Coordinates of C-alpha atoms in Angstrom, one line a residue:
M1 CA 133.4 188.3 127.7
L2 CA 136.0 189.6 125.8
D3 CA 137.5 193.4 127.0
L4 CA 137.0 195.8 123.6
Y5 CA 140.9 196.5 123.9
R6 CA 141.4 193.0 123.0
L7 CA 138.8 192.3 120.0
L8 CA 140.0 195.5 118.5
A9 CA 143.4 194.0 118.4
E10 CA 141.8 190.9 116.5
Q11 CA 141.2 193.6 113.6
P12 CA 143.2 194.0 110.7
L13 CA 144.2 198.0 110.1
I14 CA 141.5 198.4 107.9
V15 CA 139.0 197.3 109.8
L16 CA 140.1 199.5 112.6
S17 CA 140.0 202.2 110.5
A18 CA 136.5 201.9 109.1
I19 CA 135.5 201.6 113.2
A20 CA 137.4 204.4 113.8
E21 CA 136.0 206.5 110.8
S22 CA 132.6 205.2 111.8
W23 CA 133.7 206.8 115.6
R24 CA 134.3 210.2 114.2
V25 CA 138.4 209.4 115.3
T26 CA 141.7 210.0 113.2
L27 CA 143.4 207.0 113.5
D28 CA 147.2 207.9 112.3
E29 CA 149.6 204.4 113.7
A30 CA 150.1 202.0 111.7
D31 CA 150.8 199.6 114.0
P32 CA 147.3 197.9 114.5
I33 CA 148.1 197.5 118.3
R34 CA 148.4 200.7 119.2
A35 CA 146.1 201.8 116.6
A36 CA 143.8 199.4 118.5
E37 CA 144.9 201.5 122.0
T38 CA 144.4 204.3 120.4
L39 CA 140.9 203.7 119.1
G40 CA 139.6 201.9 122.1
D41 CA 140.5 204.9 125.0
A42 CA 138.3 207.4 121.8
M43 CA 135.1 205.0 122.3
L44 CA 135.8 205.1 126.1
T45 CA 135.4 208.6 126.6
P46 CA 132.4 210.3 128.4
G47 CA 129.8 210.8 126.1
A48 CA 131.5 209.0 122.7
L49 CA 129.0 205.5 123.2
E50 CA 125.7 208.1 123.2
G51 CA 127.1 210.0 120.1
R52 CA 127.6 206.7 118.1
L53 CA 124.2 205.0 119.2
S54 CA 122.4 208.0 118.5
R55 CA 124.2 207.5 114.7
L56 CA 123.0 203.9 114.7
S57 CA 119.7 203.2 112.5
P58 CA 116.7 201.5 113.8
G59 CA 117.5 198.4 112.7
A60 CA 120.9 198.7 114.1
Q61 CA 119.2 199.4 117.5
E62 CA 117.0 196.7 117.6
A63 CA 119.7 194.4 117.0
L64 CA 121.9 196.0 120.1
E65 CA 119.1 196.0 122.3
G66 CA 118.8 192.2 121.3
L67 CA 121.7 191.4 121.6
R68 CA 122.0 193.3 125.1
R69 CA 119.1 191.2 125.9
E70 CA 120.6 187.8 125.6
G71 CA 123.4 188.8 128.3
G72 CA 125.6 190.3 125.2
R73 CA 126.4 187.7 122.9
A74 CA 123.9 185.4 120.6
M75 CA 124.2 182.9 118.0
V76 CA 124.9 184.3 114.4
K77 CA 122.6 182.1 112.5
S78 CA 120.1 182.9 115.6
L79 CA 120.7 186.6 114.4
A80 CA 120.8 186.6 110.8
L81 CA 117.4 185.5 111.1
R82 CA 115.7 188.2 112.4
F83 CA 118.8 190.8 111.2
G84 CA 120.0 189.5 107.1
Q85 CA 123.0 188.4 106.6
L86 CA 126.6 188.7 108.7
R87 CA 128.9 188.3 105.4
R88 CA 132.5 186.9 105.7
I89 CA 134.5 188.9 103.8
G90 CA 138.4 188.4 102.9
P91 CA 140.8 190.9 103.0
A92 CA 141.0 191.6 99.5
A93 CA 137.7 191.9 99.2
L94 CA 137.6 194.5 101.9
E95 CA 139.6 196.8 100.2
R96 CA 137.9 196.5 97.1
E97 CA 134.6 196.9 98.8
R98 CA 134.2 198.1 102.0
P99 CA 131.4 196.9 103.0
W100 CA 130.8 199.3 105.9
Q101 CA 129.9 201.8 103.7
A102 CA 126.6 200.4 102.5
P103 CA 126.0 197.4 105.2
A104 CA 124.2 194.5 104.1
S105 CA 121.9 194.0 107.1
P106 CA 122.0 195.9 110.9
L107 CA 124.1 193.5 112.4
E108 CA 127.3 194.6 109.6
E109 CA 126.7 197.4 110.5
L110 CA 127.5 196.6 114.2
L111 CA 129.9 194.9 112.9
Y112 CA 132.3 197.8 111.3
G113 CA 131.1 200.2 114.0
G114 CA 132.7 198.3 116.5
L115 CA 129.8 197.5 118.9
A116 CA 129.6 193.9 118.4
F117 CA 132.2 191.3 117.2
R118 CA 132.4 187.8 115.8
A119 CA 134.0 185.1 118.1
F120 CA 133.4 181.0 118.9
G121 CA 131.5 180.0 121.5
A122 CA 128.5 178.4 123.4
T123 CA 125.1 180.1 124.0
P124 CA 122.0 178.5 125.7
G125 CA 121.0 178.3 121.9
G126 CA 124.0 175.8 121.0
H127 CA 127.0 176.3 120.1
G128 CA 129.3 178.1 117.3
E129 CA 130.0 181.9 115.5
L130 CA 128.6 184.1 118.3
L131 CA 128.2 188.0 118.0
L132 CA 129.5 189.4 121.2
V133 CA 129.8 193.0 122.7
P134 CA 132.5 194.4 124.5
R135 CA 132.4 193.5 128.3
E136 CA 132.8 198.3 128.6
I137 CA 130.6 198.5 126.0
L138 CA 128.2 196.5 126.8
D139 CA 128.2 198.1 130.6
R140 CA 127.5 201.5 129.3
L141 CA 124.4 200.6 127.2
P142 CA 121.8 203.0 128.6
T143 CA 119.8 201.8 130.7
A144 CA 117.4 198.3 129.3
K145 CA 114.4 198.9 127.1
Q146 CA 110.8 196.3 128.2
P147 CA 111.6 193.9 125.3
A148 CA 110.0 195.3 122.1
A149 CA 105.8 193.9 122.3
L150 CA 105.2 191.6 120.0
A151 CA 104.7 193.9 116.8
L152 CA 100.8 192.5 115.3
P153 CA 98.2 194.4 113.4
T154 CA 94.7 193.5 113.8
A155 CA 91.9 191.8 111.6
T156 CA 88.7 192.8 110.4
P157 CA 86.2 189.9 112.3
P158 CA 85.6 186.6 109.7
T159 CA 82.5 186.2 108.9
S160 CA 82.1 182.9 110.5
I161 CA 84.0 181.6 113.0
I162 CA 85.0 178.2 114.4
D163 CA 85.4 177.4 118.3
Q164 CA 85.6 174.3 120.0
G165 CA 85.3 175.8 123.6
L166 CA 85.2 172.6 126.0
A167 CA 84.8 170.2 123.5
L168 CA 88.3 168.0 123.9
G169 CA 86.9 168.0 127.8
E170 CA 83.6 166.6 126.5
D171 CA 85.3 163.8 124.3
M172 CA 87.1 162.8 127.2
L173 CA 83.9 161.7 129.7
A174 CA 82.5 159.8 126.5
L175 CA 85.6 158.1 126.5
L176 CA 85.6 157.8 129.8
C177 CA 82.2 156.7 129.5
H178 CA 82.4 154.2 126.8
L179 CA 85.8 152.3 129.0
R180 CA 83.0 151.7 131.9
R181 CA 80.3 150.5 130.3
V182 CA 82.8 147.8 127.8
Q183 CA 86.1 147.9 129.2
P184 CA 87.6 146.6 126.3
P185 CA 91.0 144.1 126.3
V186 CA 94.4 145.4 125.7
D187 CA 97.8 144.2 125.8
T188 CA 99.7 145.2 128.9
S189 CA 103.0 145.5 127.4
D190 CA 101.5 147.8 124.9
A191 CA 98.2 149.7 126.5
E192 CA 99.0 153.4 126.2
Q193 CA 99.4 153.0 121.9
L194 CA 96.0 154.4 120.1
P195 CA 93.9 151.8 120.0
E196 CA 91.9 150.3 117.0
W197 CA 88.6 150.8 117.5
L198 CA 89.5 155.0 119.0
T199 CA 88.8 156.3 115.0
A200 CA 85.9 158.3 113.7
A201 CA 83.9 155.4 112.6
G202 CA 84.7 153.5 115.5
P203 CA 82.3 152.2 118.5
L204 CA 82.2 156.5 119.8
A205 CA 81.0 157.5 116.1
G206 CA 78.1 159.9 116.5
R207 CA 78.8 161.1 119.8
W208 CA 81.9 163.1 119.7
I209 CA 81.4 166.8 120.3
G210 CA 85.1 167.9 118.0
K211 CA 85.7 167.1 114.6
P212 CA 87.0 163.1 115.4
T213 CA 90.5 163.7 113.2
P214 CA 93.4 161.0 113.8
A215 CA 95.8 163.7 115.3
R216 CA 93.2 165.3 117.4
L217 CA 92.0 161.4 118.6
A218 CA 95.8 160.8 118.9
L219 CA 96.3 163.3 121.7
L220 CA 92.5 162.6 123.6
W221 CA 94.3 159.1 123.8
R222 CA 97.5 160.5 124.9
S223 CA 96.3 163.1 127.2
A224 CA 94.2 160.3 129.0
W225 CA 97.3 158.4 129.7
R226 CA 99.7 161.8 130.6
L227 CA 96.6 162.8 133.8
R228 CA 96.2 159.1 134.3
L229 CA 92.5 159.0 133.4
I230 CA 93.3 155.0 132.5
S231 CA 94.3 152.2 133.4
A232 CA 95.1 148.6 132.1
D233 CA 94.6 146.8 134.8
G234 CA 94.1 142.7 134.6
G235 CA 94.5 143.1 130.6
R236 CA 91.3 145.5 130.5
L237 CA 90.5 149.6 129.8
R238 CA 88.6 151.3 132.3
P239 CA 88.5 154.7 134.1
A240 CA 91.3 155.1 137.1
L241 CA 90.8 156.6 140.1
A242 CA 92.1 160.0 139.0
A243 CA 89.5 160.0 136.9
R244 CA 87.1 160.5 139.2
D245 CA 88.9 163.8 140.9
W246 CA 89.7 165.5 137.2
L247 CA 86.0 165.1 136.3
R248 CA 84.9 166.8 139.8
A249 CA 87.0 169.2 138.8
P250 CA 85.1 172.6 138.2
D251 CA 85.8 173.6 134.3
N252 CA 88.5 175.6 133.4
A253 CA 90.2 173.3 136.4
R254 CA 89.9 170.4 133.6
A255 CA 90.8 172.5 130.4
G256 CA 93.8 173.6 132.2
R257 CA 95.0 170.5 133.1
L258 CA 94.5 169.5 129.6
Y259 CA 96.5 172.2 128.4
R260 CA 99.7 171.1 130.4
A261 CA 99.3 167.5 130.1
W262 CA 100.4 168.2 126.2
R263 CA 102.3 171.5 126.6
D264 CA 104.6 170.0 129.0
D265 CA 104.1 166.5 127.3
P266 CA 108.2 164.9 125.7
G267 CA 106.9 162.5 123.6
W268 CA 104.3 164.6 122.0
I269 CA 105.9 165.7 118.8
D270 CA 104.0 168.3 117.0
L271 CA 106.0 168.6 114.0
L272 CA 105.2 164.5 113.2
H273 CA 101.1 165.6 112.9
V274 CA 101.7 168.6 110.7
P275 CA 100.4 167.3 107.5
A276 CA 102.7 169.2 105.0
L277 CA 105.4 167.8 106.7
T278 CA 108.1 164.4 106.6
C279 CA 110.4 163.9 109.6
D280 CA 112.7 161.6 108.7
P281 CA 113.0 159.0 111.5
G282 CA 115.6 160.5 113.6
G283 CA 116.4 163.3 111.8
C284 CA 114.0 166.5 113.4
P285 CA 116.1 166.3 117.1
H286 CA 114.6 168.8 119.1
D287 CA 112.5 168.9 122.5
P288 CA 109.0 168.9 121.2
A289 CA 108.1 171.2 124.5
T290 CA 110.1 174.0 123.8
P291 CA 108.0 175.2 120.5
R292 CA 104.7 174.4 122.5
R293 CA 106.5 176.7 125.3
N294 CA 108.0 179.6 122.8
L295 CA 104.9 179.9 121.3
A296 CA 102.4 180.5 124.7
S297 CA 105.5 182.9 125.9
L298 CA 104.1 185.0 122.2
L299 CA 100.7 184.3 122.7
R300 CA 100.5 186.7 126.4
Q301 CA 101.9 189.2 124.3
I302 CA 98.0 189.0 122.4
E303 CA 94.9 190.4 123.4
P304 CA 91.8 188.4 123.4
N305 CA 88.7 188.5 121.6
R306 CA 91.1 190.3 118.6
W307 CA 91.3 189.0 115.2
Y308 CA 94.9 188.1 114.1
R309 CA 95.9 186.8 110.9
F310 CA 98.0 183.7 110.5
D311 CA 100.2 185.2 107.9
D312 CA 101.0 188.4 110.3
F313 CA 101.5 186.6 113.5
T314 CA 104.1 183.8 111.4
Q315 CA 105.7 186.5 110.7
A316 CA 106.0 188.8 114.0
I317 CA 107.4 185.3 115.0
K318 CA 110.0 185.1 112.6
Q319 CA 110.7 189.1 113.6
H320 CA 110.8 188.8 117.5
R321 CA 111.5 183.9 118.4
P322 CA 113.3 182.8 115.1
T323 CA 114.7 180.1 116.7
F324 CA 111.2 178.8 118.6
L325 CA 111.7 175.6 116.9
R326 CA 115.3 175.2 116.8
P327 CA 117.3 177.3 119.6
D328 CA 120.6 176.9 117.5
A329 CA 119.2 178.3 114.4
D330 CA 121.0 175.2 112.6
L331 CA 118.0 174.8 109.8
T332 CA 120.6 172.9 107.3
S333 CA 121.2 169.7 109.5
W334 CA 117.9 168.5 109.6
F335 CA 116.2 165.5 107.6
I336 CA 112.6 167.3 106.7
R337 CA 110.4 166.8 103.8
D338 CA 107.5 168.6 102.2
A339 CA 104.9 165.8 102.0
A340 CA 103.9 167.1 98.4
S341 CA 107.1 166.9 96.4
G342 CA 109.6 164.7 98.8
E343 CA 112.4 167.5 98.8
Y344 CA 114.5 168.3 102.0
L345 CA 113.9 171.0 103.0
S346 CA 117.0 173.2 104.7
G347 CA 118.8 176.8 104.8
P348 CA 117.1 180.2 105.7
T349 CA 114.4 179.3 102.9
S350 CA 112.8 176.8 105.0
W351 CA 111.9 178.6 107.8
E352 CA 108.1 179.1 106.5
P353 CA 107.7 175.7 105.1
V354 CA 108.9 174.2 108.5
E355 CA 108.3 176.8 111.7
G356 CA 105.7 178.6 109.9
Q357 CA 103.8 175.1 109.3
L358 CA 104.3 174.1 112.8
T359 CA 102.9 177.8 114.0
L360 CA 99.6 177.1 111.3
H361 CA 99.6 174.0 113.1
L362 CA 99.7 174.5 116.9
L363 CA 97.2 177.2 116.1
M364 CA 94.6 175.5 114.1
G365 CA 95.2 172.2 115.8
P366 CA 95.9 171.4 119.7
L367 CA 95.8 175.5 120.5
H368 CA 92.4 174.9 118.7
W369 CA 91.4 171.6 119.9
L370 CA 92.0 173.0 124.0
G371 CA 89.6 176.0 123.3
M372 CA 91.9 178.5 123.5
V373 CA 92.3 179.8 119.9
R374 CA 89.2 180.0 118.2
L375 CA 89.2 180.4 113.6
G376 CA 88.1 182.2 111.9
A377 CA 86.9 183.1 107.6
S378 CA 86.2 185.6 105.9
G379 CA 85.5 186.4 101.6
S380 CA 83.7 183.9 99.0
E381 CA 85.5 180.8 99.5
A382 CA 85.7 181.2 103.8
L383 CA 89.5 179.6 103.8
L384 CA 90.2 179.9 108.1
D385 CA 93.0 182.9 107.1
R386 CA 92.9 184.8 111.3
F387 CA 92.5 183.4 114.9
T388 CA 91.6 184.9 118.3
L389 CA 93.0 184.2 121.7
T390 CA 89.9 183.2 123.7
E391 CA 89.3 183.9 127.7
L392 CA 89.9 180.4 128.1
G393 CA 93.3 181.0 126.4
A394 CA 94.0 183.8 127.6
T395 CA 93.5 182.1 131.7
L396 CA 95.7 179.3 130.6
L397 CA 98.1 181.1 129.5
G398 CA 98.1 183.5 132.6
K399 CA 97.2 186.6 130.9
G400 CA 94.5 187.4 134.1
S401 CA 92.1 184.9 135.5
R402 CA 88.6 183.8 133.7
P403 CA 86.3 183.7 136.7
P404 CA 84.4 180.1 137.3
A405 CA 81.0 179.8 136.1
Q406 CA 78.4 179.5 138.3
R407 CA 76.9 175.6 139.2
P408 CA 73.4 175.9 137.8
A409 CA 70.3 175.4 139.8
P410 CA 68.8 172.5 138.8
L411 CA 71.6 171.1 137.2
A412 CA 68.4 168.6 135.3
Q413 CA 65.2 169.0 134.2
I414 CA 63.5 165.4 134.1
A415 CA 59.8 165.2 131.9
Q416 CA 57.3 162.1 132.6
D417 CA 59.2 160.1 129.5
G418 CA 62.4 159.8 131.1
L419 CA 63.8 162.4 129.5
I420 CA 66.4 164.5 131.0
R421 CA 68.5 167.5 130.0
V422 CA 71.0 168.3 131.6
T423 CA 73.5 171.9 131.7
L424 CA 76.7 171.1 130.1
T425 CA 78.0 173.9 133.2
Q426 CA 80.1 172.8 136.2
S427 CA 78.0 169.4 135.6
C428 CA 80.5 166.8 134.1
Y429 CA 80.6 164.0 137.2
E430 CA 77.0 164.4 137.5
R431 CA 76.6 163.3 134.0
Y432 CA 79.6 160.6 134.1
Q433 CA 77.4 159.0 136.9
L434 CA 74.1 159.1 134.9
E435 CA 75.4 157.9 132.1
R436 CA 75.3 154.5 134.2
I437 CA 71.7 154.3 134.1
A438 CA 70.2 156.5 131.3
Q439 CA 71.7 156.7 127.4
W440 CA 73.2 159.6 126.2
Q441 CA 71.0 161.6 123.2
G442 CA 73.0 163.9 121.9
Q443 CA 73.9 167.8 122.5
D444 CA 74.7 171.5 122.2
K445 CA 73.5 174.1 124.7
A446 CA 72.2 170.9 127.0
A447 CA 73.1 167.1 127.5
S448 CA 70.2 164.7 126.5
Y449 CA 69.4 161.4 128.5
R450 CA 67.2 159.4 128.3
L451 CA 65.9 156.7 130.8
T452 CA 64.4 153.7 129.0
D453 CA 64.3 149.9 130.1
D454 CA 67.3 148.9 128.9
S455 CA 69.7 151.7 130.6
V456 CA 67.8 151.3 134.0
W457 CA 68.5 147.0 133.9
E458 CA 72.1 147.9 133.0
G459 CA 72.0 150.2 135.8
D460 CA 71.0 147.6 138.1
N461 CA 73.3 145.1 137.4
A462 CA 76.1 147.0 137.9
G463 CA 75.1 147.5 141.6
I464 CA 72.2 150.5 141.0
S465 CA 69.3 149.8 143.0
V466 CA 65.9 151.6 141.4
P467 CA 65.5 153.6 144.6
Q468 CA 69.4 155.0 144.7
M469 CA 68.3 156.1 140.5
A470 CA 66.1 157.8 141.8
A471 CA 67.6 159.3 144.9
F472 CA 70.2 160.5 142.4
L473 CA 67.5 162.1 139.6
R474 CA 66.2 164.0 142.6
R475 CA 68.9 165.4 143.3
I476 CA 69.9 167.2 140.3
A477 CA 66.7 168.2 139.2
G478 CA 66.9 169.6 143.0
G479 CA 62.9 168.5 144.0
G480 CA 60.5 165.7 143.2
L481 CA 60.3 163.3 139.6
P482 CA 57.7 163.8 137.7
S483 CA 55.0 161.5 139.0
G484 CA 55.1 159.4 135.9
L485 CA 58.2 158.9 135.3
Q486 CA 58.0 157.5 139.4
L487 CA 55.4 155.2 137.8
M488 CA 57.4 154.0 135.3
L489 CA 60.7 153.4 137.7
Q490 CA 58.2 151.4 140.3
T491 CA 56.9 149.2 137.1
W492 CA 60.8 148.9 136.3
E493 CA 62.2 147.7 139.6
A494 CA 59.1 145.1 139.9
R495 CA 61.0 143.2 136.7
L496 CA 64.4 143.8 138.3
G497 CA 65.6 140.7 140.2
Q498 CA 63.2 137.7 139.5
A499 CA 65.6 136.0 137.6
S500 CA 69.5 135.8 138.0
L501 CA 72.1 134.8 135.7
R502 CA 75.3 133.4 136.8
Q503 CA 78.8 132.6 135.2
V504 CA 79.9 129.2 136.9
V505 CA 81.7 126.4 136.7
L506 CA 79.4 122.7 136.4
L507 CA 80.7 120.1 138.4
E508 CA 79.0 116.9 137.7
F509 CA 79.8 114.0 140.3
A510 CA 80.1 110.4 138.5
S511 CA 78.2 109.2 141.7
P512 CA 76.5 110.6 144.7
E513 CA 79.2 108.9 146.8
V514 CA 81.6 110.4 145.7
A515 CA 80.0 114.0 145.7
R516 CA 79.7 113.4 149.6
E517 CA 83.1 111.9 150.4
A518 CA 84.3 115.4 148.3
L519 CA 81.7 117.5 150.1
E520 CA 83.4 115.9 153.4
D521 CA 86.4 117.2 152.5
R522 CA 87.7 120.2 154.5
Q523 CA 89.6 121.8 151.8
I524 CA 86.9 121.2 148.7
A525 CA 83.7 122.2 151.6
P526 CA 84.7 125.5 151.4
L527 CA 85.1 125.8 147.7
I528 CA 81.3 125.1 146.6
A529 CA 79.5 128.0 145.3
R530 CA 76.0 125.8 145.1
V531 CA 74.8 121.6 145.0
L532 CA 72.4 121.5 142.2
T533 CA 71.9 117.8 142.3
P534 CA 73.0 114.3 144.6
T535 CA 75.8 114.8 141.5
L536 CA 75.9 118.3 140.8
V537 CA 77.0 121.2 142.1
T538 CA 78.6 125.4 140.9
V539 CA 81.6 126.5 141.7
Q540 CA 83.1 130.2 141.1
Q541 CA 85.6 130.2 138.1
S542 CA 87.9 132.7 140.4
D543 CA 88.5 129.2 142.5
T544 CA 88.2 126.7 139.8
E545 CA 92.1 125.9 139.7
R546 CA 91.9 125.5 143.6
L547 CA 89.3 123.1 143.6
I548 CA 91.4 121.3 140.6
A549 CA 94.0 120.8 143.5
A550 CA 91.5 119.7 146.2
L551 CA 90.4 117.4 144.3
R552 CA 93.3 115.6 142.8
R553 CA 95.2 115.3 146.1
R554 CA 91.7 113.8 147.2
G555 CA 92.5 111.2 144.4
I556 CA 89.4 112.8 142.5
W557 CA 90.7 113.5 138.9
P558 CA 88.3 115.9 137.4
R559 CA 87.8 115.4 133.6
L560 CA 87.8 119.1 132.3
S561 CA 85.8 120.6 129.0
T562 CA 87.2 119.3 125.7
D563 CA 89.3 122.4 124.9
G564 CA 91.4 121.5 127.7
H565 CA 89.7 125.2 129.7
L566 CA 87.2 125.9 131.8

């Protein structure tokens, strides 16, 4: 930090005279060095600083407080977004315009009042032109105040409300159930890419709880990989072992993991999903997690269940944290365009089209999908124009704690005809298990499932016996099963296992003699699954390659199927 005397010595005599006038100091010296020493001594006289601070405008006081919170130095570009421009005026214009008599901004008031000076250097937000407070002044400023709270007026409650609640987690459950049942093939070199079938009209159409927009489904898929809920082992997509832990976690904990997976993701670029914007490739260099964390710190300053207008919140961000997206306040070097017109957005006027639109997207997109923000609409056109922080959102942001909902007992109600209604509260893992033997029908305040002959047959083929199914149903129902349903289960059990269908390889020998020769071989015999006739045997598909090698060593060269594959 530079000292006061050095900074004063770098100023032209006319600026020193202006500073002296603001401090009510008579300056007679014609030599700039002597004038700087005299002025510096007067400014550090006990009581002088207090008097000067009392004559600052509210805007200049706020700007000085902001500089103090930044350690006495900040980028001019960043300050200008909040407090207005800081003009560069040449010597002749200084004499002619005398800008200290009517400062164009609070920053100019500090500059010509000798409380802040121009310099060049580095800050955490970047490198360039700075405004800094001299060390002696900074050390003598009154005890720091608490940072100003987010000044945000509340709005009237809306006429209609959209609340996602835990819908994103419910859709993750649906996705995991689908992957367990279908195990779709995937190119393991590109497994994390959004699959073509994951669309609003895909195989899960009608199952989604939240609106299946492309951006929301992309975030759902990205979150599944970030949380390691999916694996692509063997070229098939299926739930990973970590999915069990996530499904077993309490509702709030699952929601928290989804939020943190998005908040801290260095690879998810929200800016690319803002409908009103188009970023040229490589044209918007930034850490995508930075604006999410900055916005979270601002949301912590508002109260849950109070309504705020989008426009008011955006302007409050511009006032309190204008560099939440671009810490260096560089509004000129990005290659970002308006999606409708194709025009590049640059300069101070680009803040609302870029930062403002990103703020709206984060509120109406990810934070809403995660259940942290409710959206509201008012008026005859019912346009979404306000939001409120939910209790879940406040908890995930660290504003207190939301007590976990109690696990209901029993979890399910089971009817005679096999209809099962399961509470949504603290039942995610049980519903994941239930979908192995029952078909999902829909959900509102509870999820509905139905036992059918197809679902029981699929469960049996997954290795779940009917007695195991009945035991599970009794556990979630908290007691016995309806007599009619027990009878249905007994009927289905009697039909199961009367025939078995297996995928095997059929090996046919040319004669019983060749078959006997092969079956007597110690390397071949263990690979034969079953002898059907004197010349016909079956082999497990996994043993095919070893069997072919053993037959060839024996001098028996098998003829493969016509396409050359088994």
